[in-house]
Amino acid sequence: MSNRNSHQNKQAARERLRAERERQARRDKTRRQLVVAGAIVVVLAIAGGVGYAVTNMNDSKDGASSWAGDKTLVKPANTTGENGNEIILGDAKAKETLTVYEDPRCPSCAAFENESGAQLRQDVKDGRYKVRFVMVNFIDDLAKGTGSKNAVSALGAALNVSPDAFVAYKEALYSPKNHPDERDDAFAKDSRLIEIAQQVPALKGNKDFEKAVNEGTYDKWAVEMGTLFEKNKIGGTPALLHGDKQLKGPNGNPPMAKESFIAAIDKEFGPKK
């Protein structure tokens, strides 16, 4: 072997090693973000027992019902079920349905969307399963504020435009550049929700959407959606369910990272064909 070839081989080996270290560093960073996000939700969940009790006792004063006031329940287009609480997207012929519970202020939901959302959307596009989204608002009770409810109401306005607009808007709300710390009630401001909507082609400059957000057309609907969290005894978000069974990752937590999400889906529905 010539010195030149030996040098080239060593250089190539160093490049492969460097690339692998960079990939590992990215994976480690993602895992740290997911762990931190999960820890925050665990802390919130621990506080949830007291939080819910206090909230329910004071519901007539400053709870979800008071936030929506005496507004009439308006169901967004593209919903079904009692009070419009069924948001089912995908091929109607798909035999299986994956239910996904999310809270707009939830940091773990943002981590899940950014890590595994694209895979979920591809699975739905491929007809592997339908997806039912349940958008809830328990962090408003725990961290205080109205941002979760207000964002769910805005998502209802997006869903009224089209299912694609809903999915794209939800993706925009959870994106790293738009998603606030869960203690920051940024989504309580209609102006902020409309500002983010400008990143979605179907919602950009859409006056009907903006009117619905500003007038709180879907506020009552957002409250009704939120009741499903406690009614169905969901412990935290994100939560992925197939029927009554919650899907779990290898550590017993929701499968948020892409690898664990794919593994959980393959285990539940069988390997992708």
Phi, psi and omega in degrees: 000132181286159177300325181295313180295321178299318180295318180295319180295318179296318180297317179297320179297318179297321180294319178296318179296317179297317180297319179295320178297320179295318178297318179295321179297320178294319179296318180297321179297316180297317180298319179298319179297318180293320179296315179298314180298317180296322180296322179297316181293323177299316179299316179296320181295322178299320179283348188298324182302311179292317183302315181291321180298313180296317181298315182295324180292329184252021186301323182290342181268301188220020180275192184298320181298319179295322180300319180279345179061217181260025180296148179282143177290119176242120180274129175296152171301157178073022172241159174222185176081174180299128180059021178069028186272009178253110174248092184247119184241147178121187182290121181299338181278348179298130186286328186255154177231128175257122178263130182238116175267129179218150174243129183303333180269356188286122180293327178289327176294320177297318179297318179298313181298317183287332181269318190237356183301318181297321179294317178300314181296324178292319178300318180294318178299324180282354179078018180292323175199161169273163176233135174250118178265131174240108184264117187243183189214034186293337181291334174302323180286323186276315182263356180072144180125189181226011185298322180294311180299317183295322179291322177296320177300317178294324176296326175297321177294323177291320179296327178295333176286308178183156175300322179296321178295321178299311182297315181294322180290319177298319178298320180293319180297324182273353184296148182305326183283344183247335188280124181277165167303142185297342177278348179266115185273046185298326184287355175290343182268120178302323182299324179290319179295322178289325177298314179296325181297339180292348178275355180252116184310317183290342183252345182297119180068015182280105186292325178295317177299312182297322178296317180297322179291311183295325182269355180065040183305323186252023179298313181296321177298319179298321178295316180298320177299320183297332181293341183290337181296309181281322181300321182265008174056049176273124187284334182186173180235151359287151174230132181245124183234140169244103191069233178265359185269124176275129178283138182233153174273184183297336180265007179088354178268170176303142182282086185273318180293148186304315182298316182286328176296312179299317181297318181293320179293317179298320180294323184279318186252356184091157181303147180292134182273000000 
